[in-house]
Amino acid sequence: MAAKTKSRTRHYAMVIDTNRCVGCWTCAVACKEVNNEPLGYWWNRVLTTAPNQSTSAKPPASPNIDVPYGVYPNLELAYLPVACQQCNDAPCVKVCPVQATFRRDDGMVLIDYNRCIGCRYCMAACPYGVRVFNWGGHEYAPGGTVGYGKDYYVDGRLVFTPYRPKGIVEKCTFCVERVDVGEKPFCVESCPLGARVFGDLDDPDSEVSKLVNEGGAEQLQSDLGTDPNVYYLPVARRVPGES
Amino acid sequence: MSTATTALRGKAARPAGPIRLWYTALVLVMAWGLAAWIYELRVGLAATGMRDVVSWGLYIFTFAFFIGLSAGGLIMASSAEVFGIKALKPLSRLGVLSAAACVCVAALMIIPDLGKPFRVINIFIHPNWSSPLVWDILIISIYFVFSVVDLYVLQRHVKEPSRWHTTVRVLAYIGLPTAILLHSVTAWIFGLQISRPWWNTSLMAPLFVVSAILSGTALVTLLALAAERWGGFSLPTETRRWLRGFILVSLLLDLFMVGADYVTMLWGNVPAAKSAIDLVLPNGPWSWLFWSEWVVGGVVPLAFLLVPALRRTPGSLGIASVFAILGVYAFRAELVVVGFVNPLVQYPPGNAVGTYNPATSSFQMIGRYHPTWVEYGIVLGLTALFLTIVTLGYEALRLRGSPPSGPGPAAHGDEPGGKAMALGGEVV
């Protein structure tokens, strides 16, 4: 498979600055629109967390979003936008029995909609819970679909289609159809706070390279060894009373 | 030896009522299962109770359960040869028949779980060798072919023991490791996944092997008891003792391993493991699985196997088998469902479920799962298929043998030939 793929010299990555995120869900809604996600689908979502927590570190304060952690007046609140982490060593790629999920050599993990058999093993294997399955066809919000709106192929493989086939798994594509023509993923474009940075890790002068190499950006659940290409800048906080 | 003629012969010889009723019931249940599957194909997997948080359910744990059930027969038939346990020889053909039927039904159980069942061929066109699922399908196919070949050889062996003896022995030596590999690979579907602490333990493969021997032996015991009750099969006392021993030892080992896993998770305070075990332990939402596993499938069968007063009750072996099988099924359900219910992401709002219902949130933090009639229908239909294969096979292979000591309760003189008695004759 790798031999047939055209060599790409980039290595895409995203850095999300949790200092800037206010939990407005604009990225999640923008993602839903540009990718024509049917009702009940969220490729991208914003979790309510305490600052600097990995995704499975401590029990939630509440089942509801926007509820702070702690006891008044010592409350804390942060947000963690989570979509596909585009892992370099992706468990979903390893378990897919038919090589429908594959990693392009610029770091994008994509799904071949024409090959997926719908076994959902990838959903069992993903530690971030970012994959969605099409349980019953496509049902859209009134007003129809917007966004990219046409099929997109990578090396002859269908990796995006606006009207979703029933019975296959899908997820965030890093907006491959936008990135391939030099645009940024739509969540990066739409974030009102500029909390998301997208770029090429192989270019040492790019902003993502600097944030990853010098800015202290971290990966989610890095102990699992999945080596995601999505990084998070920790919340820098100063606690009163401490030096 | 065609199935139809043998079935006819069987009907002519015995009261046709009960067996006809049995087949009618099985066909009705299978038809219901097929109807449910057709409905599921039209509606999509939205017809099931699975959603994005609990994305595997009844199909997958019943699949794992049937894989386990297939163990008993082949391991018993092979042990009879490899370890020279003569008392298990009368069960060889029944055991291998049940193994073949179980593994066939298990493979079919995956089909309704697929979102695109007609693309299943992709597994053979584009196999991904790093996926445990591909290896599992490979070993399932090998195991099925092996069981059928083994059954054929055992059948020939009955008629010409001297000629086929070496082949039977060779197959036994291949069968034992094949069976162990089958259960290990099935365990690795779950056990290798780093994403879910509930699954990610090296104990998974040995645990699957042991629970497979437990449930498989219990199943063969039940089939043999049923065959003795209704089908003129004979189950010598010595064989019963061995079955009892197999069930007892594998049950104790099974509970030991599950318990060791619980202790490991409980002692630590790793949040993702702790929240999983809390779901199962008493007061958790899934504690009924805990009770099913430890009391229904643990204490009760142990009592019927060990306490002298209970042990002497007629049918204690059968009762213990039924409960042990229920316990293993509960273990499989617990393994799969709790692995998914336990939140991967412990922050609100959790994961999207993938379907829209105006009355409820599109997100779940702790997963919920209630199988629907479609899932129950398909699983019952495939279980009926298993029973059909076993019943037809039992008739076609003429497994009804007269016991070595005196005629059995259902010996109606319809023996297809004296040769069939050779099976029983081997015991002594």
XYZ file of C-alpha atoms in Angstrom:
671
model
C 0.000 0.000 0.000
C 2.785 2.393 0.936
C 4.565 1.751 -2.341
C 1.584 2.941 -4.362
C 1.187 6.097 -2.316
C 2.834 9.187 -3.704
C 5.529 10.379 -1.359
C 4.562 13.476 0.557
C 7.208 15.518 2.263
C 4.998 17.121 4.865
C 4.045 15.951 8.314
C 0.861 17.659 9.407
C 0.144 18.416 13.033
C -2.197 20.552 15.070
C -1.580 22.346 18.332
C -4.517 23.368 20.514
C -3.824 26.068 23.080
C -5.976 25.228 26.105
C -5.122 28.654 27.531
C -7.223 30.197 24.829
C -10.099 27.727 24.588
C -13.302 29.060 26.172
C -15.466 26.035 25.415
C -17.738 27.754 22.902
C -18.064 24.650 20.676
C -17.605 26.702 17.516
C -15.021 24.220 16.212
C -17.364 21.303 16.859
C -20.314 22.944 15.116
C -18.137 24.201 12.247
C -16.798 20.668 11.811
C -20.330 19.286 11.756
C -21.297 21.731 9.011
C -18.292 21.504 6.734
C -18.251 17.730 6.899
C -22.010 17.282 6.492
C -22.233 15.262 9.695
C -25.705 13.772 10.141
C -27.768 14.306 13.288
C -26.255 12.722 16.388
C -22.729 12.777 14.938
C -19.840 14.675 16.473
C -16.430 14.192 14.883
C -15.203 16.931 17.142
C -16.364 17.825 20.639
C -15.310 20.016 23.541
C -14.900 18.361 26.924
C -15.256 20.201 30.203
C -12.204 19.415 32.327
C -10.026 20.620 35.097
C -6.835 22.255 33.783
C -4.167 19.997 32.351
C -5.907 16.659 32.723
C -5.495 13.852 30.270
C -8.714 12.283 29.017
C -9.069 9.566 31.647
C -7.400 11.006 34.704
C -10.139 11.731 37.177
C -13.840 11.295 37.692
C -16.032 14.054 36.273
C -17.383 16.843 38.453
C -20.788 16.509 36.842
C -22.372 14.815 33.848
C -23.084 18.278 32.449
C -20.746 20.529 30.541
C -19.458 23.857 31.914
C -19.612 22.716 35.553
C -16.368 23.682 37.311
C -14.277 21.329 39.437
C -13.577 21.896 43.114
C -15.401 23.616 45.986
C -16.167 27.324 46.041
C -14.087 29.498 46.125
C -11.395 27.130 44.867
C -12.940 26.317 41.530
C -11.227 25.501 38.302
C -12.414 24.921 34.802
C -10.767 24.230 31.482
C -11.772 22.806 28.129
C -10.341 20.075 26.017
C -11.452 19.943 22.376
C -11.087 16.331 21.204
C -11.307 14.972 17.669
C -9.229 12.277 15.970
C -5.692 12.555 17.295
C -4.192 11.433 13.942
C -1.794 9.046 15.693
C 1.481 8.041 14.083
C 1.101 4.603 15.659
C -2.660 4.423 15.421
C -4.405 1.476 17.111
C -7.269 1.796 14.615
C -4.893 1.276 11.679
C -3.409 -1.758 13.398
C -6.738 -3.478 14.094
C -8.622 -2.740 10.874
C -8.969 -6.199 9.304
C -9.285 -4.893 5.728
C -6.842 -1.928 5.693
C -9.786 0.436 5.251
C -8.282 2.747 7.865
C -4.854 3.827 6.700
C -2.240 6.423 7.521
C -1.102 8.652 4.690
C 2.608 9.363 4.967
C 1.960 13.015 5.794
C 0.378 11.836 9.045
C -3.319 11.842 8.170
C -5.311 8.820 9.281
C -8.146 8.273 6.809
C -10.920 5.763 6.153
C -11.724 4.225 2.783
C -15.529 4.452 2.706
C -15.665 1.912 -0.096
C -13.739 -0.751 1.767
C -14.882 -0.540 5.401
C -16.904 -3.613 6.390
C -18.372 -1.975 9.491
C -16.926 -4.368 12.083
C -16.221 -1.439 14.437
C -13.022 -2.996 15.760
C -11.374 0.425 15.319
C -13.930 1.933 17.694
C -13.011 -0.657 20.292
C -9.308 0.044 19.773
C -9.318 3.864 19.786
C -8.329 5.196 23.219
C -9.888 8.604 22.533
C -13.388 7.499 21.517
C -13.423 9.742 18.456
C -14.865 7.396 15.869
C -18.515 7.398 14.899
C -20.470 4.682 13.167
C -23.337 5.192 10.768
C -26.066 3.231 12.510
C -29.009 4.049 10.308
C -28.197 6.107 7.231
C -28.129 9.862 7.101
C -30.629 12.155 8.693
C -29.804 15.850 8.566
C -30.981 18.890 10.414
C -33.669 20.859 8.552
C -32.166 23.045 5.872
C -30.080 20.355 4.265
C -26.357 19.999 4.098
C -23.692 22.593 3.702
C -19.935 22.409 3.549
C -17.579 20.610 1.265
C -20.398 18.723 -0.394
C -18.619 16.381 -2.808
C -16.727 13.117 -2.859
C -13.022 13.253 -2.142
C -10.522 10.578 -3.122
C -6.973 10.024 -1.863
C -4.937 7.684 -4.056
C -8.138 6.393 -5.558
C -9.745 5.731 -2.206
C -12.954 7.453 -1.185
C -12.180 9.222 2.103
C -15.110 11.646 2.198
C -18.616 11.658 0.811
C -21.352 14.117 1.752
C -24.228 11.585 1.870
C -23.012 8.990 4.287
C -23.309 5.304 3.479
C -25.013 3.240 6.147
C -22.913 0.810 8.172
C -19.402 2.220 8.049
C -17.152 4.005 10.524
C -16.048 7.592 10.014
C -14.144 10.279 11.878
C -12.251 13.567 11.592
C -10.146 13.643 8.406
C -8.006 16.648 9.374
C -10.097 18.244 6.561
C -7.918 16.440 4.026
C -9.813 17.970 1.095
C -8.993 21.496 2.367
C -5.425 20.772 3.417
C -4.602 19.246 0.041
C -5.398 22.561 -1.665
C -3.423 24.600 0.850
C -6.209 25.580 3.230
C -6.385 24.914 6.938
C -8.775 22.475 8.624
C -12.096 24.192 9.207
C -11.868 24.005 13.017
C -8.601 25.952 12.845
C -10.186 28.463 10.508
C -13.298 28.912 12.594
C -11.910 29.100 16.146
C -12.811 32.629 17.319
C -9.904 32.676 19.774
C -7.185 31.408 17.496
C -6.590 28.526 19.868
C -5.800 26.076 17.088
C -2.613 26.085 15.053
C -2.079 23.822 12.072
C 1.087 23.230 10.107
C 4.019 21.117 9.046
C 6.130 19.472 11.732
C 8.893 18.763 9.189
C 9.385 22.495 8.729
C 11.412 23.650 11.766
C 10.283 27.238 11.290
C 6.554 26.506 11.283
C 4.512 27.638 14.255
C 3.481 24.074 15.139
C 7.107 22.953 15.137
C 8.047 25.712 17.533
C 5.116 25.008 19.845
C 5.807 21.276 19.846
C 9.583 21.499 20.136
C 9.931 24.493 22.434
C 6.476 25.496 23.613
C 5.813 22.465 25.797
C 2.888 21.075 23.792
C 1.754 17.644 24.996
C -0.078 14.674 23.549
C -3.189 13.122 25.083
C -2.485 9.845 26.917
C 1.058 9.867 25.603
C 1.814 6.897 27.876
C -0.143 4.661 25.471
C 2.487 5.165 22.789
C 0.035 6.123 20.063
C 2.093 9.251 19.258
C -0.697 11.612 18.180
C -0.191 14.490 15.755
C -2.575 16.631 17.780
C -0.843 18.440 20.633
C -2.185 20.488 23.528
C -0.588 23.503 25.161
C -1.152 23.155 28.906
C -2.995 25.809 30.871
C -0.387 28.094 32.378
C -1.766 29.188 35.700
C -0.473 31.061 38.634
C -1.982 30.035 41.939
C -2.256 32.980 44.357
C -0.135 32.434 47.450
C 2.479 30.393 45.643
C 5.602 32.022 44.360
C -24.806 -41.272 3.947
C -27.349 -38.628 3.230
C -28.918 -36.717 6.036
C -32.397 -37.039 4.619
C -32.416 -40.792 4.429
C -31.024 -41.166 7.904
C -33.555 -38.758 9.280
C -36.267 -40.779 7.569
C -34.928 -43.965 8.981
C -34.865 -42.378 12.411
C -38.463 -41.265 12.047
C -39.636 -44.662 10.962
C -37.989 -46.296 13.904
C -38.951 -44.029 16.742
C -42.059 -42.204 17.824
C -42.051 -39.386 15.297
C -43.979 -36.893 17.441
C -41.354 -35.408 19.739
C -38.573 -35.226 17.158
C -40.885 -33.650 14.605
C -41.988 -31.119 17.193
C -38.332 -30.435 18.026
C -37.411 -29.796 14.400
C -40.507 -27.651 13.837
C -39.640 -25.502 16.840
C -36.043 -25.117 15.650
C -37.117 -24.164 12.141
C -39.552 -21.575 13.501
C -36.868 -19.992 15.711
C -34.403 -19.949 12.806
C -37.017 -18.354 10.537
C -37.615 -15.702 13.190
C -33.869 -15.050 13.367
C -33.647 -14.754 9.595
C -36.573 -12.325 9.549
C -34.841 -10.245 12.224
C -31.659 -10.175 10.155
C -33.519 -9.067 7.015
C -35.130 -6.297 9.057
C -31.685 -5.291 10.361
C -30.290 -5.189 6.812
C -33.047 -2.776 5.806
C -32.898 -0.496 8.837
C -29.167 -0.671 9.493
C -27.585 -1.444 12.832
C -29.816 1.255 14.319
C -32.155 -1.715 14.797
C -29.835 -2.933 17.553
C -29.230 -1.507 21.005
C -25.602 -0.725 20.168
C -24.447 2.853 19.663
C -21.102 4.617 19.456
C -20.280 4.267 23.153
C -21.192 0.597 23.501
C -20.348 -0.316 19.922
C -20.140 -4.080 20.383
C -22.827 -6.025 22.165
C -24.795 -9.250 22.217
C -23.459 -10.486 18.868
C -19.821 -10.176 19.840
C -20.036 -11.680 23.290
C -22.221 -14.505 21.982
C -19.616 -15.009 19.258
C -16.866 -15.231 21.889
C -19.107 -17.555 23.914
C -19.690 -19.961 21.006
C -15.979 -19.962 20.222
C -15.493 -21.023 23.837
C -18.170 -23.715 23.612
C -16.373 -25.229 20.643
C -13.411 -26.013 22.867
C -14.835 -28.816 24.901
C -15.471 -31.315 22.183
C -12.180 -31.113 20.376
C -10.117 -30.864 23.543
C -11.926 -33.880 24.945
C -11.555 -35.928 21.785
C -7.885 -35.009 21.585
C -7.236 -35.561 25.283
C -8.686 -39.031 24.952
C -5.829 -39.798 22.564
C -3.003 -37.516 23.687
C -3.320 -38.239 27.397
C -4.766 -41.710 26.890
C -7.996 -41.041 28.792
C -10.021 -43.992 27.548
C -13.151 -42.963 29.432
C -13.511 -39.898 27.207
C -13.460 -41.859 23.962
C -17.229 -42.435 23.807
C -17.619 -38.664 23.609
C -15.149 -38.144 20.779
C -17.559 -37.950 17.871
C -20.289 -36.096 19.744
C -17.653 -33.664 20.990
C -16.125 -32.969 17.598
C -19.592 -32.640 16.079
C -20.488 -30.019 18.674
C -17.129 -28.269 18.111
C -17.752 -28.001 14.376
C -21.313 -26.760 14.912
C -20.223 -24.199 17.537
C -17.431 -22.725 15.481
C -19.677 -22.539 12.413
C -22.378 -20.703 14.389
C -19.744 -18.431 15.978
C -18.462 -17.412 12.548
C -22.025 -16.704 11.369
C -22.608 -14.624 14.506
C -20.158 -11.989 13.226
C -22.118 -11.413 10.012
C -25.130 -9.593 11.512
C -22.690 -7.461 13.529
C -21.130 -6.055 10.367
C -22.352 -2.761 8.999
C -21.550 -3.927 5.462
C -21.968 -7.727 5.592
C -21.660 -8.097 1.827
C -18.168 -6.635 1.931
C -16.888 -9.385 4.227
C -14.913 -10.716 1.258
C -12.544 -7.731 1.744
C -11.000 -9.634 4.634
C -9.646 -12.134 2.124
C -8.747 -9.565 -0.552
C -7.040 -6.976 1.670
C -6.079 -8.733 4.902
C -4.256 -6.614 7.458
C -1.960 -9.021 9.255
C -1.521 -6.804 12.289
C -5.218 -7.213 13.095
C -6.097 -9.978 15.583
C -9.445 -10.240 13.806
C -7.788 -11.462 10.609
C -5.850 -14.083 12.538
C -9.030 -15.069 14.320
C -10.887 -15.586 11.059
C -7.948 -17.627 9.795
C -7.848 -19.857 12.856
C -11.653 -20.188 12.899
C -11.555 -21.420 9.303
C -8.732 -23.844 10.064
C -10.529 -25.062 13.163
C -13.773 -25.624 11.274
C -12.094 -27.552 8.461
C -10.099 -29.507 10.995
C -13.226 -30.446 12.993
C -14.993 -31.680 9.877
C -11.973 -33.739 8.808
C -11.549 -35.081 12.335
C -15.212 -36.032 12.445
C -14.881 -37.873 9.153
C -11.802 -39.745 10.355
C -13.421 -40.640 13.674
C -16.426 -41.918 11.762
C -14.239 -44.133 9.595
C -12.294 -45.207 12.666
C -15.441 -46.683 14.145
C -15.788 -49.047 11.203
C -12.119 -49.807 10.591
C -10.292 -49.072 13.859
C -7.001 -50.625 12.852
C -6.743 -48.773 9.575
C -7.552 -45.298 10.915
C -5.976 -45.536 14.325
C -2.758 -43.670 13.456
C -4.661 -40.869 11.713
C -6.884 -40.401 14.768
C -3.804 -40.097 16.961
C -2.045 -37.663 14.626
C -5.161 -35.491 14.379
C -5.471 -35.482 18.159
C -1.944 -34.108 18.478
C -2.803 -31.356 15.978
C -6.230 -30.679 17.454
C -5.128 -29.823 20.968
C -2.767 -26.954 20.059
C -5.212 -25.737 17.381
C -7.959 -25.456 19.991
C -5.677 -23.594 22.384
C -4.606 -21.235 19.604
C -8.221 -20.555 18.625
C -9.125 -19.391 22.121
C -5.932 -17.407 22.556
C -6.387 -15.522 19.296
C -10.018 -14.799 20.160
C -8.857 -13.509 23.555
C -6.291 -11.287 21.870
C -9.025 -9.484 19.937
C -9.726 -7.934 23.334
C -6.590 -8.484 25.372
C -4.225 -6.626 23.053
C -6.171 -3.377 23.101
C -4.348 -0.650 25.022
C -7.409 1.565 24.882
C -9.431 -0.308 27.455
C -7.845 -1.276 30.788
C -10.670 -3.748 31.396
C -9.366 -5.839 28.498
C -5.685 -5.102 28.408
C -4.311 -7.970 30.480
C -1.984 -10.793 29.546
C -4.292 -13.040 31.559
C -6.885 -12.812 28.790
C -5.575 -15.701 26.647
C -5.175 -18.231 29.482
C -8.526 -17.110 30.878
C -10.220 -17.698 27.527
C -8.635 -21.130 27.211
C -9.766 -22.159 30.687
C -13.284 -20.736 30.404
C -13.545 -22.361 26.970
C -12.624 -25.759 28.407
C -15.144 -25.168 31.189
C -18.078 -24.148 29.009
C -17.163 -26.575 26.228
C -16.969 -29.554 28.555
C -20.213 -28.517 30.214
C -21.873 -28.272 26.810
C -20.689 -31.714 25.711
C -21.909 -33.053 29.061
C -25.336 -31.569 28.477
C -25.479 -32.858 24.911
C -24.452 -36.325 26.080
C -27.042 -36.261 28.872
C -29.731 -35.121 26.438
C -28.668 -37.791 23.977
C -28.843 -40.354 26.733
C -32.292 -39.176 27.759
C -33.823 -38.906 24.300
C -31.417 -40.345 21.773
C -30.276 -43.724 23.018
C -26.742 -42.580 23.768
C -24.879 -44.121 26.629
C -22.760 -42.280 29.128
C -20.734 -44.686 31.285
C -20.117 -43.853 34.945
C -16.389 -43.589 34.387
C -16.962 -40.982 31.644
C -19.215 -38.997 33.968
C -16.459 -38.944 36.576
C -14.014 -37.537 34.071
C -16.488 -34.901 32.921
C -17.137 -33.922 36.509
C -13.392 -33.621 37.094
C -12.835 -31.530 33.950
C -15.649 -29.151 34.886
C -14.528 -28.854 38.500
C -10.877 -28.150 37.721
C -11.567 -25.716 34.905
C -14.222 -23.912 36.967
C -11.808 -23.446 39.870
C -9.062 -22.228 37.530
C -11.498 -19.890 35.779
C -12.692 -18.302 39.030
C -9.105 -18.046 40.231
C -8.028 -16.133 37.147
C -11.030 -13.804 37.112
C -10.469 -13.186 40.820
C -6.766 -12.489 40.308
C -7.686 -9.922 37.702
C -10.190 -8.258 40.058
C -7.595 -8.047 42.832
C -5.057 -6.462 40.482
C -7.529 -3.774 39.474
C -8.868 -3.199 42.972
C -5.522 -2.921 44.699
C -4.334 -0.145 42.457
C -6.138 3.128 42.137
C -5.747 3.707 38.424
C -8.880 5.734 37.579
C -9.779 4.017 34.302
C -9.406 0.527 35.805
C -11.087 1.495 39.060
C -14.125 2.939 37.313
C -14.452 -0.292 35.297
C -14.362 -2.606 38.298
C -16.770 -0.308 40.185
C -19.346 -0.873 37.449
C -19.269 -4.611 38.102
C -18.880 -4.953 41.843
C -21.966 -4.977 44.120
C -23.797 -1.624 44.005
C -22.532 -0.967 40.489
C -25.039 -0.813 37.614
C -23.711 -4.060 36.141
C -23.382 -5.976 39.413
C -25.944 -8.526 38.189
C -23.204 -9.797 35.919
C -20.934 -10.140 38.928
C -23.561 -12.195 40.772
C -24.233 -14.273 37.651
C -20.575 -15.020 37.338
C -19.675 -15.716 40.944
C -22.868 -17.135 42.441
C -24.886 -18.576 39.538
C -21.786 -19.674 37.642
C -19.459 -20.214 40.600
C -20.901 -21.120 43.995
C -23.905 -23.075 42.672
C -22.039 -25.418 40.292
C -19.254 -25.864 42.854
C -21.855 -26.894 45.418
C -23.358 -29.436 43.035
C -19.902 -30.788 42.230
C -18.450 -30.863 45.752
C -21.069 -30.948 48.546
C -21.780 -34.672 49.043
C -25.519 -34.292 49.686
C -26.033 -32.220 46.530
C -23.602 -34.261 44.550
C -25.662 -37.387 45.079
C -28.858 -35.821 43.738
C -29.781 -37.204 40.341
C -28.765 -34.852 37.599
C -26.220 -32.972 39.717
C -23.734 -33.120 36.855
C -26.271 -31.665 34.427
C -27.305 -28.932 36.861
C -23.673 -27.989 37.488
C -23.084 -27.888 33.716
C -26.029 -25.588 33.075
C -24.925 -23.149 35.761
C -21.279 -23.262 34.715
C -22.296 -22.379 31.138
C -24.450 -19.492 32.392
C -21.469 -18.258 34.406
C -19.163 -18.313 31.400
C -21.776 -16.478 29.327
C -22.003 -13.834 32.052
C -18.209 -13.541 31.979
C -18.232 -12.950 28.230
C -20.999 -10.360 28.521
C -19.171 -8.640 31.356
C -15.927 -8.583 29.420
C -17.378 -6.982 26.313
C -20.081 -4.718 27.717
C -18.190 -3.325 30.698
C -15.181 -2.708 28.465
C -17.367 -0.303 26.487
C -19.601 1.074 29.247
C -16.570 2.191 31.234
C -15.974 5.723 29.925
C -12.926 6.201 27.749
C -13.172 9.901 28.254
C -14.207 10.778 31.762
C -15.253 14.322 31.034
C -18.631 15.755 30.184
C -20.336 15.468 27.837
C -18.568 12.172 27.003
C -18.869 10.553 23.584
C -21.483 11.121 20.914
C -23.814 8.150 20.443
C -24.213 8.551 16.679
C -27.997 8.736 16.415
C -30.369 11.557 17.157
C -33.292 11.377 19.511
C -34.930 14.676 20.422
C -35.812 13.349 23.873
C -32.286 12.509 24.986
C -28.768 13.859 24.782
C -26.585 12.855 21.837
C -23.791 12.214 24.327
C -23.104 9.553 26.917
C -20.352 9.505 29.460
C -21.102 6.102 30.973
C -22.365 3.849 28.216
C -25.807 2.274 28.200
C -26.792 -0.904 26.415
C -30.071 -2.758 26.089
C -30.184 -5.383 23.336
C -33.249 -5.156 21.101
C -35.588 -7.895 19.848
C -33.573 -7.957 16.620
C -30.398 -8.923 18.449
C -32.172 -11.500 20.614
C -33.972 -12.868 17.547
C -30.781 -13.346 15.531
C -28.861 -14.851 18.448
C -31.714 -17.270 19.239
C -32.007 -18.144 15.558
C -28.323 -19.004 15.352
C -28.537 -20.977 18.594
C -31.374 -22.950 17.009
C -29.109 -23.506 14.015
C -26.494 -24.961 16.348
C -29.046 -27.349 17.866
C -30.267 -28.303 14.393
C -26.760 -29.105 13.188
C -26.088 -31.169 16.298
C -29.389 -33.064 16.086
C -29.061 -33.749 12.367
C -25.418 -34.703 12.806
C -26.298 -36.985 15.683
C -28.780 -38.810 13.498
C -26.630 -38.788 10.366
C -23.520 -40.063 12.135
C -25.548 -42.733 13.952
C -24.092 -41.780 17.293
C -26.732 -43.717 19.167
C -24.644 -46.513 20.581
C -25.821 -49.197 22.923
C -23.962 -49.061 26.225
C -21.345 -51.666 27.046
C -23.254 -52.867 30.086
C -26.868 -53.646 29.312
C -29.221 -51.887 26.916
C -29.843 -48.180 27.320
C -33.222 -46.720 28.139
C -33.975 -45.682 24.569
C -32.547 -48.609 22.661
C -35.415 -49.203 20.302
C -33.676 -51.754 18.203
C -33.309 -49.246 15.400
C -29.572 -49.489 15.333
C -28.404 -48.865 11.808
C -25.917 -51.658 12.237
C -23.903 -53.508 14.790
C -20.858 -51.506 13.797
C -22.176 -48.454 15.605
C -21.741 -50.386 18.822
C -18.034 -50.404 18.286
C -18.007 -46.927 19.729
C -19.476 -48.148 22.976
C -17.310 -51.204 22.810
C -14.157 -49.152 22.904
C -14.902 -47.999 26.394
C -14.068 -51.287 28.038
